Coordinates of C-alpha atoms in Angstrom, one line a residue:
M1 CA 111.3 93.8 90.0
P2 CA 114.3 94.7 92.3
K3 CA 113.7 96.5 95.6
I4 CA 116.0 99.7 95.6
F5 CA 114.7 101.5 99.0
Q6 CA 112.8 100.5 101.9
Y7 CA 111.6 103.0 104.6
L8 CA 108.8 102.5 107.3
G9 CA 107.4 99.7 105.3
Y10 CA 107.3 101.2 102.2
I11 CA 109.1 99.2 99.3
I12 CA 110.4 101.0 96.3
R13 CA 111.1 98.8 93.2
F14 CA 112.5 99.8 89.8
Y15 CA 112.8 97.9 86.7
T16 CA 116.2 99.0 84.8
N17 CA 114.8 98.1 81.2
D18 CA 111.3 99.5 82.1
H19 CA 109.0 102.0 79.8
L20 CA 109.0 105.6 79.9
P21 CA 108.4 107.8 81.7
I22 CA 111.0 107.2 84.2
H23 CA 109.0 105.6 87.3
V24 CA 109.1 103.5 90.3
H25 CA 106.4 101.1 91.9
I26 CA 105.9 101.9 95.7
E27 CA 104.1 98.9 97.8
Y28 CA 102.9 99.5 101.2
R29 CA 100.7 97.2 103.2
G30 CA 99.6 95.3 99.8
K31 CA 98.6 98.2 98.1
E32 CA 100.8 99.7 95.2
V33 CA 101.2 102.9 93.1
K34 CA 103.4 103.8 90.3
V35 CA 105.2 107.3 90.7
E36 CA 106.5 109.0 87.6
F37 CA 109.3 111.3 87.8
S38 CA 109.9 114.5 85.7
I39 CA 112.2 117.5 85.9
K40 CA 111.1 121.0 84.3
D41 CA 113.4 124.1 85.2
E42 CA 114.9 122.6 88.4
L43 CA 111.5 121.3 89.8
V44 CA 111.1 117.5 90.5
I45 CA 107.6 116.6 89.9
L46 CA 106.4 113.3 91.3
L47 CA 102.9 112.0 89.7
F48 CA 101.0 109.1 91.5
K49 CA 99.3 107.0 89.3
K50 CA 97.1 103.8 89.9
V51 CA 98.6 100.3 88.9
R52 CA 96.0 98.0 87.2
G53 CA 94.6 95.4 89.5
K54 CA 96.2 96.9 92.7
N55 CA 94.8 98.8 95.5
P56 CA 96.1 102.2 95.7
L57 CA 97.9 103.9 98.4
T58 CA 95.9 106.4 100.3
E59 CA 96.4 110.2 99.8
A60 CA 98.0 110.3 103.2
E61 CA 100.5 107.4 102.5
A62 CA 101.4 108.8 99.1
K63 CA 102.3 112.1 100.9
E64 CA 104.4 110.5 103.8
V65 CA 106.2 108.2 100.9
A66 CA 106.6 111.6 98.5
V67 CA 108.4 113.4 101.6
S68 CA 110.7 110.4 102.5
I69 CA 111.8 110.4 98.6
I70 CA 112.6 114.0 98.8
L71 CA 114.4 113.9 102.0
N72 CA 116.5 111.0 100.9
L73 CA 118.0 112.9 97.8
S74 CA 121.3 114.1 97.9
P75 CA 122.0 117.6 99.4
I76 CA 122.4 119.1 96.1
E77 CA 119.0 118.3 95.0
C78 CA 117.5 119.2 98.1
Q79 CA 118.4 122.7 97.2
K80 CA 116.1 122.7 94.3
K81 CA 112.4 123.2 94.4
Y82 CA 109.8 120.4 94.7
K83 CA 106.2 119.6 93.9
S84 CA 104.4 116.6 94.2
S85 CA 100.8 115.4 93.2
T86 CA 99.6 112.9 95.3
A87 CA 96.2 112.8 93.6
L88 CA 95.9 109.4 92.1
T89 CA 95.2 109.0 88.0

């Protein structure tokens, strides 16, 4: 899976031909989560999910990476409202 972004030790990977919903895999210190993206009424929703067979990020780690994802979006996207669910499902 190609690495598309790295920030403070977090590695974000994305398969171009992967299944829906749109998501990335985030690795950090041997742990991994899947983050699904959805947009509804100009609201970007990040849904963190466990990856089978992998230890998940802690809630604090998930929040840190969610903030870094949001802050690295384009200025136009940053003017929209954001919501992030870091509770792992």
